[in-house]
PDB file of C-alpha atoms in Angstrom:
ATOM      1  CA  MET A 256     120.746  94.017  63.868  1.00  0.00           C
ATOM      2  CA  THR A 257     117.498  96.018  63.518  1.00  0.00           C
ATOM      3  CA  ASP A 258     117.640  99.088  61.350  1.00  0.00           C
ATOM      4  CA  THR A 259     116.958 102.251  63.382  1.00  0.00           C
ATOM      5  CA  ASN A 260     114.597 103.647  60.748  1.00  0.00           C
ATOM      6  CA  GLU A 261     112.562 100.433  60.745  1.00  0.00           C
ATOM      7  CA  THR A 262     112.230 100.625  64.547  1.00  0.00           C
ATOM      8  CA  ASP A 263     111.094 104.259  64.408  1.00  0.00           C
ATOM      9  CA  GLU A 264     108.499 103.420  61.743  1.00  0.00           C
ATOM     10  CA  ARG A 265     107.068 100.611  63.859  1.00  0.00           C
ATOM     11  CA  ASN A 266     106.845 102.900  66.889  1.00  0.00           C
ATOM     12  CA  ASP A 267     104.929 105.447  64.820  1.00  0.00           C
ATOM     13  CA  GLU A 268     102.324 102.937  63.713  1.00  0.00           C
ATOM     14  CA  ASP A 269      99.153 102.684  65.766  1.00  0.00           C
ATOM     15  CA  THR A 270      97.933  99.272  66.845  1.00  0.00           C
ATOM     16  CA  ASP A 271      94.597  99.493  65.013  1.00  0.00           C
ATOM     17  CA  GLY A 272      95.279 100.414  61.416  1.00  0.00           C
ATOM     18  CA  GLY A 273      99.039 100.395  61.107  1.00  0.00           C
ATOM     19  CA  GLU A 274      99.070 104.070  60.152  1.00  0.00           C
ATOM     20  CA  ALA A 275     101.025 106.792  61.870  1.00  0.00           C
ATOM     21  CA  ALA A 276      99.127 108.184  64.858  1.00  0.00           C
ATOM     22  CA  ASP A 277      98.145 111.843  64.540  1.00  0.00           C
ATOM     23  CA  HIS A 278      96.971 113.209  67.867  1.00  0.00           C
ATOM     24  CA  ASP A 279      96.233 116.792  68.816  1.00  0.00           C
ATOM     25  CA  ARG A 280      98.246 117.970  71.800  1.00  0.00           C
ATOM     26  CA  ARG A 281      96.336 119.848  74.489  1.00  0.00           C
ATOM     27  CA  LEU A 282      96.673 120.983  78.066  1.00  0.00           C
ATOM     28  CA  VAL A 283      94.322 119.004  80.308  1.00  0.00           C
ATOM     29  CA  GLU A 284      93.452 120.034  83.849  1.00  0.00           C
ATOM     30  CA  GLY A 285      94.582 117.729  86.597  1.00  0.00           C
ATOM     31  CA  TRP A 286      92.931 117.546  90.002  1.00  0.00           C
ATOM     32  CA  GLN A 287      92.629 121.113  91.270  1.00  0.00           C
ATOM     33  CA  GLY A 288      91.220 120.314  94.687  1.00  0.00           C
ATOM     34  CA  ARG A 289      87.751 121.178  95.949  1.00  0.00           C
ATOM     35  CA  TYR A 290      86.411 124.699  96.128  1.00  0.00           C
ATOM     36  CA  PHE A 291      83.787 125.876  98.603  1.00  0.00           C
ATOM     37  CA  GLU A 292      80.955 125.124  96.175  1.00  0.00           C
ATOM     38  CA  ASP A 293      82.087 121.495  95.843  1.00  0.00           C
ATOM     39  CA  PHE A 294      81.456 120.530  99.458  1.00  0.00           C
ATOM     40  CA  THR A 295      78.172 118.896 100.503  1.00  0.00           C
ATOM     41  CA  VAL A 296      77.329 118.131 104.125  1.00  0.00           C
ATOM     42  CA  GLY A 297      77.345 114.372 104.637  1.00  0.00           C
ATOM     43  CA  ASP A 298      79.871 113.591 101.904  1.00  0.00           C
ATOM     44  CA  VAL A 299      82.760 111.307 102.882  1.00  0.00           C
ATOM     45  CA  TYR A 300      86.095 111.487 101.057  1.00  0.00           C
ATOM     46  CA  LYS A 301      88.387 108.469 101.394  1.00  0.00           C
ATOM     47  CA  HIS A 302      91.767 110.047 100.767  1.00  0.00           C
ATOM     48  CA  PRO A 303      94.041 108.330  98.252  1.00  0.00           C
ATOM     49  CA  TYR A 304      97.020 106.245  99.344  1.00  0.00           C
ATOM     50  CA  GLY A 305      97.949 104.768 102.676  1.00  0.00           C
ATOM     51  CA  ARG A 306     101.209 105.609 104.410  1.00  0.00           C
ATOM     52  CA  THR A 307     103.357 103.175 106.377  1.00  0.00           C
ATOM     53  CA  VAL A 308     104.892 104.804 109.442  1.00  0.00           C
ATOM     54  CA  THR A 309     108.565 104.006 109.928  1.00  0.00           C
ATOM     55  CA  GLU A 310     110.971 104.158 112.838  1.00  0.00           C
ATOM     56  CA  THR A 311     112.796 106.950 111.010  1.00  0.00           C
ATOM     57  CA  ASP A 312     109.590 109.012 110.873  1.00  0.00           C
ATOM     58  CA  ASN A 313     109.115 108.680 114.600  1.00  0.00           C
ATOM     59  CA  VAL A 314     112.711 109.337 115.669  1.00  0.00           C
ATOM     60  CA  TRP A 315     113.107 112.269 113.274  1.00  0.00           C
ATOM     61  CA  PHE A 316     109.824 113.910 114.262  1.00  0.00           C
ATOM     62  CA  THR A 317     110.476 113.411 117.971  1.00  0.00           C
ATOM     63  CA  ASN A 318     113.909 115.045 117.683  1.00  0.00           C
ATOM     64  CA  VAL A 319     112.737 117.931 115.470  1.00  0.00           C
ATOM     65  CA  THR A 320     109.888 118.796 117.832  1.00  0.00           C
ATOM     66  CA  MET A 321     112.004 118.272 120.996  1.00  0.00           C
ATOM     67  CA  ASN A 322     109.586 115.709 122.429  1.00  0.00           C
ATOM     68  CA  ALA A 323     111.549 114.263 125.336  1.00  0.00           C
ATOM     69  CA  ASN A 324     109.135 111.468 126.274  1.00  0.00           C
ATOM     70  CA  PRO A 325     111.206 108.237 126.232  1.00  0.00           C
ATOM     71  CA  MET A 326     108.186 106.276 124.958  1.00  0.00           C
ATOM     72  CA  HIS A 327     109.138 107.486 121.487  1.00  0.00           C
ATOM     73  CA  PHE A 328     112.913 106.953 121.402  1.00  0.00           C
ATOM     74  CA  ASN A 329     114.007 104.642 124.226  1.00  0.00           C
ATOM     75  CA  GLU A 330     113.347 100.999 123.357  1.00  0.00           C
ATOM     76  CA  ALA A 331     114.548  99.652 126.716  1.00  0.00           C
ATOM     77  CA  TYR A 332     112.212 101.969 128.564  1.00  0.00           C
ATOM     78  CA  ALA A 333     109.253 101.325 126.255  1.00  0.00           C
ATOM     79  CA  ALA A 334     109.712  97.545 126.497  1.00  0.00           C
ATOM     80  CA  GLU A 335     108.801  97.704 130.178  1.00  0.00           C
ATOM     81  CA  THR A 336     105.520  99.566 129.605  1.00  0.00           C
ATOM     82  CA  GLU A 337     102.112  98.055 128.891  1.00  0.00           C
ATOM     83  CA  PHE A 338     102.748  98.504 125.151  1.00  0.00           C
ATOM     84  CA  GLY A 339     106.042  96.588 125.133  1.00  0.00           C
ATOM     85  CA  GLU A 340     107.599  98.797 122.450  1.00  0.00           C
ATOM     86  CA  ARG A 341     107.959 102.407 121.384  1.00  0.00           C
ATOM     87  CA  LEU A 342     104.890 104.371 120.358  1.00  0.00           C
ATOM     88  CA  VAL A 343     104.719 106.722 117.404  1.00  0.00           C
ATOM     89  CA  ASP A 344     104.484 110.357 118.493  1.00  0.00           C
ATOM     90  CA  GLY A 345     100.791 111.291 118.517  1.00  0.00           C
ATOM     91  CA  THR A 346     101.418 114.710 117.023  1.00  0.00           C
ATOM     92  CA  PHE A 347     103.087 113.000 114.045  1.00  0.00           C
ATOM     93  CA  VAL A 348      99.928 110.942 113.564  1.00  0.00           C
ATOM     94  CA  ILE A 349      97.883 114.154 113.571  1.00  0.00           C
ATOM     95  CA  ALA A 350     100.188 115.843 111.065  1.00  0.00           C
ATOM     96  CA  LEU A 351     100.205 112.803 108.779  1.00  0.00           C
ATOM     97  CA  ALA A 352      96.423 112.392 108.788  1.00  0.00           C
ATOM     98  CA  VAL A 353      95.867 116.098 108.148  1.00  0.00           C
ATOM     99  CA  GLY A 354      98.412 116.008 105.339  1.00  0.00           C
ATOM    100  CA  MET A 355      96.676 113.025 103.734  1.00  0.00           C
ATOM    101  CA  SER A 356      93.400 114.965 103.736  1.00  0.00           C
ATOM    102  CA  VAL A 357      94.729 118.125 102.063  1.00  0.00           C
ATOM    103  CA  VAL A 358      94.278 116.813  98.511  1.00  0.00           C
ATOM    104  CA  ASP A 359      90.512 116.532  99.064  1.00  0.00           C
ATOM    105  CA  VAL A 360      89.721 119.113 101.731  1.00  0.00           C
ATOM    106  CA  SER A 361      92.116 122.036 101.905  1.00  0.00           C
ATOM    107  CA  ALA A 362      94.223 122.232  98.742  1.00  0.00           C
ATOM    108  CA  ASN A 363      92.422 125.534  98.110  1.00  0.00           C
ATOM    109  CA  ALA A 364      92.282 126.731 101.709  1.00  0.00           C
ATOM    110  CA  THR A 365      93.530 130.184 102.591  1.00  0.00           C
ATOM    111  CA  ALA A 366      93.835 129.375 106.306  1.00  0.00           C
ATOM    112  CA  ASN A 367      92.951 126.760 108.892  1.00  0.00           C
ATOM    113  CA  LEU A 368      90.786 128.253 111.619  1.00  0.00           C
ATOM    114  CA  GLY A 369      91.122 125.446 114.110  1.00  0.00           C
ATOM    115  CA  TYR A 370      91.501 121.812 115.092  1.00  0.00           C
ATOM    116  CA  ASP A 371      88.944 120.598 117.615  1.00  0.00           C
ATOM    117  CA  ASP A 372      87.904 117.481 119.501  1.00  0.00           C
ATOM    118  CA  VAL A 373      91.205 115.678 118.859  1.00  0.00           C
ATOM    119  CA  ARG A 374      91.106 112.079 120.075  1.00  0.00           C
ATOM    120  CA  HIS A 375      93.734 109.325 119.946  1.00  0.00           C
ATOM    121  CA  HIS A 376      91.685 106.115 119.933  1.00  0.00           C
ATOM    122  CA  ALA A 377      94.540 103.598 119.717  1.00  0.00           C
ATOM    123  CA  PRO A 378      98.339 103.644 119.683  1.00  0.00           C
ATOM    124  CA  VAL A 379     100.345 103.671 116.452  1.00  0.00           C
ATOM    125  CA  PHE A 380     103.463 101.506 116.163  1.00  0.00           C
ATOM    126  CA  HIS A 381     106.390 101.397 113.750  1.00  0.00           C
ATOM    127  CA  GLY A 382     105.255  99.539 110.641  1.00  0.00           C
ATOM    128  CA  ASP A 383     101.566 100.450 110.914  1.00  0.00           C
ATOM    129  CA  THR A 384      99.990 101.711 107.701  1.00  0.00           C
ATOM    130  CA  LEU A 385      97.517 104.549 108.142  1.00  0.00           C
ATOM    131  CA  PHE A 386      94.567 105.542 105.961  1.00  0.00           C
ATOM    132  CA  ALA A 387      92.484 108.695 106.318  1.00  0.00           C
ATOM    133  CA  GLU A 388      88.989 109.857 105.420  1.00  0.00           C
ATOM    134  CA  SER A 389      87.045 113.074 105.960  1.00  0.00           C
ATOM    135  CA  GLU A 390      83.321 113.675 106.405  1.00  0.00           C
ATOM    136  CA  VAL A 391      81.813 117.103 105.737  1.00  0.00           C
ATOM    137  CA  LEU A 392      79.987 118.222 108.880  1.00  0.00           C
ATOM    138  CA  GLU A 393      79.145 121.838 108.072  1.00  0.00           C
ATOM    139  CA  LYS A 394      79.689 124.587 105.503  1.00  0.00           C
ATOM    140  CA  ARG A 395      78.793 128.251 105.672  1.00  0.00           C
ATOM    141  CA  GLU A 396      79.557 131.581 104.089  1.00  0.00           C
ATOM    142  CA  SER A 397      82.251 133.706 105.673  1.00  0.00           C
ATOM    143  CA  GLU A 398      80.848 136.822 107.344  1.00  0.00           C
ATOM    144  CA  SER A 399      84.014 138.848 106.758  1.00  0.00           C
ATOM    145  CA  ARG A 400      85.448 137.563 103.445  1.00  0.00           C
ATOM    146  CA  ASP A 401      83.478 137.260 100.220  1.00  0.00           C
ATOM    147  CA  HIS A 402      86.074 135.124  98.437  1.00  0.00           C
ATOM    148  CA  VAL A 403      85.977 132.160 100.847  1.00  0.00           C
ATOM    149  CA  GLY A 404      83.570 129.922 102.688  1.00  0.00           C
ATOM    150  CA  ILE A 405      84.103 127.947 105.891  1.00  0.00           C
ATOM    151  CA  VAL A 406      84.025 124.149 105.893  1.00  0.00           C
ATOM    152  CA  THR A 407      84.164 121.833 108.909  1.00  0.00           C
ATOM    153  CA  THR A 408      85.104 118.194 108.444  1.00  0.00           C
ATOM    154  CA  GLU A 409      85.692 115.251 110.735  1.00  0.00           C
ATOM    155  CA  LEU A 410      88.996 113.584 109.908  1.00  0.00           C
ATOM    156  CA  ARG A 411      89.391 109.919 110.837  1.00  0.00           C
ATOM    157  CA  ALA A 412      92.503 107.755 110.558  1.00  0.00           C
ATOM    158  CA  HIS A 413      92.537 103.942 110.591  1.00  0.00           C
ATOM    159  CA  ASN A 414      95.351 101.427 110.607  1.00  0.00           C
ATOM    160  CA  GLN A 415      95.722  98.387 108.351  1.00  0.00           C
ATOM    161  CA  ASP A 416      93.476  96.362 110.683  1.00  0.00           C
ATOM    162  CA  ASP A 417      90.642  98.917 110.354  1.00  0.00           C
ATOM    163  CA  GLU A 418      91.210 100.104 113.918  1.00  0.00           C
ATOM    164  CA  LYS A 419      90.466 103.800 114.317  1.00  0.00           C
ATOM    165  CA  VAL A 420      93.549 105.488 115.737  1.00  0.00           C
ATOM    166  CA  LEU A 421      92.647 109.179 115.438  1.00  0.00           C
ATOM    167  CA  SER A 422      89.719 111.538 114.952  1.00  0.00           C
ATOM    168  CA  LEU A 423      89.508 115.308 114.931  1.00  0.00           C
ATOM    169  CA  GLU A 424      87.522 118.174 113.476  1.00  0.00           C
ATOM    170  CA  ARG A 425      89.232 120.737 111.292  1.00  0.00           C
ATOM    171  CA  THR A 426      87.845 123.971 109.890  1.00  0.00           C
ATOM    172  CA  PRO A 427      89.570 125.639 106.942  1.00  0.00           C
ATOM    173  CA  MET A 428      88.537 128.706 104.973  1.00  0.00           C
ATOM    174  CA  VAL A 429      88.241 127.494 101.380  1.00  0.00           C
ATOM    175  CA  LEU A 430      88.398 129.608  98.239  1.00  0.00           C
ATOM    176  CA  LYS A 431      85.340 129.990  96.059  1.00  0.00           C
ATOM    177  CA  ARG A 432      85.896 128.826  92.504  1.00  0.00           C
ATOM    178  CA  ALA A 433      85.297 132.236  90.876  1.00  0.00           C
ATOM    179  CA  HIS A 434      88.101 133.761  92.915  1.00  0.00           C
ATOM    180  CA  ALA A 435      90.575 130.967  92.209  1.00  0.00           C
ATOM    181  CA  ARG A 436      90.262 130.877  88.406  1.00  0.00           C
ATOM    182  CA  PRO A 437      92.074 127.521  88.022  1.00  0.00           C
ATOM    183  CA  SER A 438      93.416 126.591  84.603  1.00  0.00           C
ATOM    184  CA  ALA A 439      95.320 123.762  82.970  1.00  0.00           C
ATOM    185  CA  ALA A 440      98.147 126.151  82.080  1.00  0.00           C
ATOM    186  CA  ARG A 441      98.477 127.507  85.606  1.00  0.00           C
ATOM    187  CA  PRO A 442      97.304 125.023  88.250  1.00  0.00           C
ATOM    188  CA  THR A 443      97.473 125.775  91.959  1.00  0.00           C
ATOM    189  CA  GLY A 444     100.999 126.608  93.079  1.00  0.00           C
ATOM    190  CA  TRP A 445     102.497 127.237  89.624  1.00  0.00           C
ATOM    191  CA  PRO A 446     103.863 130.671  88.714  1.00  0.00           C
ATOM    192  CA  GLU A 447     102.509 132.189  85.520  1.00  0.00           C
ATOM    193  CA  GLY A 448     104.325 131.138  82.338  1.00  0.00           C
ATOM    194  CA  VAL A 449     106.135 128.099  83.777  1.00  0.00           C
ATOM    195  CA  GLY A 450     105.987 124.812  81.870  1.00  0.00           C
ATOM    196  CA  THR A 451     103.913 123.994  78.807  1.00  0.00           C
ATOM    197  CA  GLN A 452     101.682 126.859  77.659  1.00  0.00           C
ATOM    198  CA  PRO A 453      98.789 126.833  75.172  1.00  0.00           C
ATOM    199  CA  GLU A 454     100.897 128.590  72.558  1.00  0.00           C
ATOM    200  CA  ASP A 455     103.466 125.791  72.782  1.00  0.00           C
ATOM    201  CA  LEU A 456     100.873 123.375  71.423  1.00  0.00           C
ATOM    202  CA  GLU A 457      99.778 125.408  68.421  1.00  0.00           C
TER     203      GLU A 457
END
């Protein structure tokens, strides 16, 4: 049986010199999202992570939004159509793609001004995995609000076979960095004083 003290001593040793590791603890900023100044026309952001669409997603979303088209929930009906099976609700595809883009485009948005030129290029089926990317089309100062700028991006979604299934333009108002004042101790969405604070590390 291994002595507990011996185990603790081994865990405290670093792998290089065999001496106890002595590291300073510090708060480090995670990804805070882009601010208006961070956008450059022509930049393309490939959003992290794909998302496999399930039957549960489709049935749940169809019921919640009261979409009564049998193409989304009636397998017998859908089997007799040109697609041969149920289709995923197109508005779910829009919501998913927009959600995937938030981390790069609108984590610091104060409002979305509009969604334009929405196009469904191909159907989405249960089991498809979607990936999204955004291209910056335009950015400009707000004429009525000094603390934000306006950014227009084209959002594109592709399935696992690199088939484009969706494209749209979206235009959020995005905070300027000076007005956001992000910090490691209080990132976006955290109330003041919650979690580890600088004084906790002293």
